[in-house]
Amino acid sequence: MVKLSIVIVSYNVKYYLEQCLESVVRSACGINTEVIVVDNNSSDGSVEYLTPRFRDVLFIQNKDNVGFARANNQGIRISKGEYVMLLNPDTILGENVLCDCVKFMDEHPQAGATGVRMLRTDGSFALESRRGIPTPFTSFCKMVGLTSRFPKSPTFGKYYMQYLDENLPNQIEILSGACMFLRRSVLDKCGLFDETFFMYGEDIDLSYRMLMTGHNNYYLPVSIMHYKGESTNKSSFKYVTTFYKAMLIFTEKHYGHYNIFVTVPIKLAIYFKGAMTYIYSKLCRKGKNISLTNKQYCQQKKFLLVGYGQTLLDMKEVMEQNELRYQTVEIEPGRGGSIEGLTNYDGFDFIVFDTDAYSYRNILEFFRHCGPQRKSPQIGTYLKSSHKIITGDFVIKKNS
């Protein structure tokens, strides 16, 4: 019997998905797992590129972009696992993540679902790792800035629940769609994603409905990296309208019965926030969507390459072919792929780790603990299998 089904919906992120699948393979060791990738009509040749590399993965290739909710439902319906994990393609799992999630769910039958500690590309904690239900009052606090002003307050800061200890398991309300570990029996009770949501908001709606079954949602302090929306242009009008339309759908679906003096101000606030977000994104864009051949942006950055043996030489070759500035540190891997001895990384924009030498778990823990700095370095990884350096800003290829 399949213990765990992992469903990944992908769109034009083949190199990020490649790394995600590499990390899933490592993390799934010892668990009877099936992996299903639903491709939403990518134009970058994702399926053709990845199918021969991951022969145990089931790839479903849609002829249209049917949206995040509908594509996930496609994968869930054909999956067979006792548990279902919904995972974004722009994520990296530590080797312990899947075992720890399965163990927790096995030991807590009242748990309907669990989320995990998500890290940003500088290793900082992603606030969306745990959230409260966006009730009218909680939404109001978020919209007017009370949540950011009083983040540790259980009253005003419930949207992100920052009053909870990041390093302890805790009961929460809303999980992030980037990583949702779900009990199938609870899914059977509450239903799948509401396909009215094309993208965004469906995770809030599903988390809410799972709570309505009488089960609890949890947060586990096991780390994954989330590049956060590599397939999405967050400054586009389409993104802004899609995101805030999802907020309106949720409000109407679950709070439409409230007095208009409650719902109308919320809707007006959503419209206002959406307009301000779009204007701000246009004024403050910093050009993060870098093409693979655009060297100018990369050449402004300084890289620290951390690896061992021949792979470190391969990393240097990629840097030199692309005429990028770098320094190297050779560290022999410790037990379990641990990293020991890297202390001086000031002045570097990216630290690129050899994923063949060091475990994903230890790479993520290094970034999580590298400490507050004036300018924190960003994570970079080198995939030996395909000779690529991956960061949250760009992918650097070895010339063929």
Coordinates of C-alpha atoms in Angstrom, one line a residue, residues 304-312 315 328-335 337-345 351-354 356-359 366:
L304 CA 31.2 31.9 -2.6
L305 CA 31.4 28.3 -3.9
V306 CA 31.4 25.6 -1.2
G307 CA 32.1 22.1 -2.3
Y308 CA 34.5 19.2 -2.3
G309 CA 36.7 17.4 -4.9
Q310 CA 35.9 17.3 -8.6
T311 CA 32.5 18.8 -8.1
L312 CA 34.0 22.0 -6.8
M315 CA 31.4 24.6 -10.1
T328 CA 36.0 28.9 -3.3
V329 CA 36.0 27.0 0.0
E330 CA 36.7 23.3 0.0
I331 CA 35.1 21.5 3.0
E332 CA 35.1 17.8 3.3
P333 CA 31.6 16.6 4.1
G334 CA 31.0 15.4 7.6
R335 CA 28.7 12.5 8.6
G337 CA 26.5 15.5 4.6
S338 CA 27.1 18.1 7.3
I339 CA 29.0 21.4 6.7
E340 CA 31.7 22.3 9.2
G341 CA 34.2 25.1 9.2
L342 CA 32.4 27.7 7.1
T343 CA 32.4 30.9 9.2
N344 CA 33.6 33.7 6.9
Y345 CA 31.0 34.6 4.3
I351 CA 26.7 31.0 -1.1
V352 CA 26.5 28.1 -3.6
F353 CA 26.6 24.6 -2.1
D354 CA 27.5 21.4 -3.7
D356 CA 26.3 16.1 -4.0
A357 CA 28.6 16.6 -1.0
Y358 CA 26.2 18.1 1.6
S359 CA 22.6 17.1 2.5
F366 CA 23.2 26.5 7.6

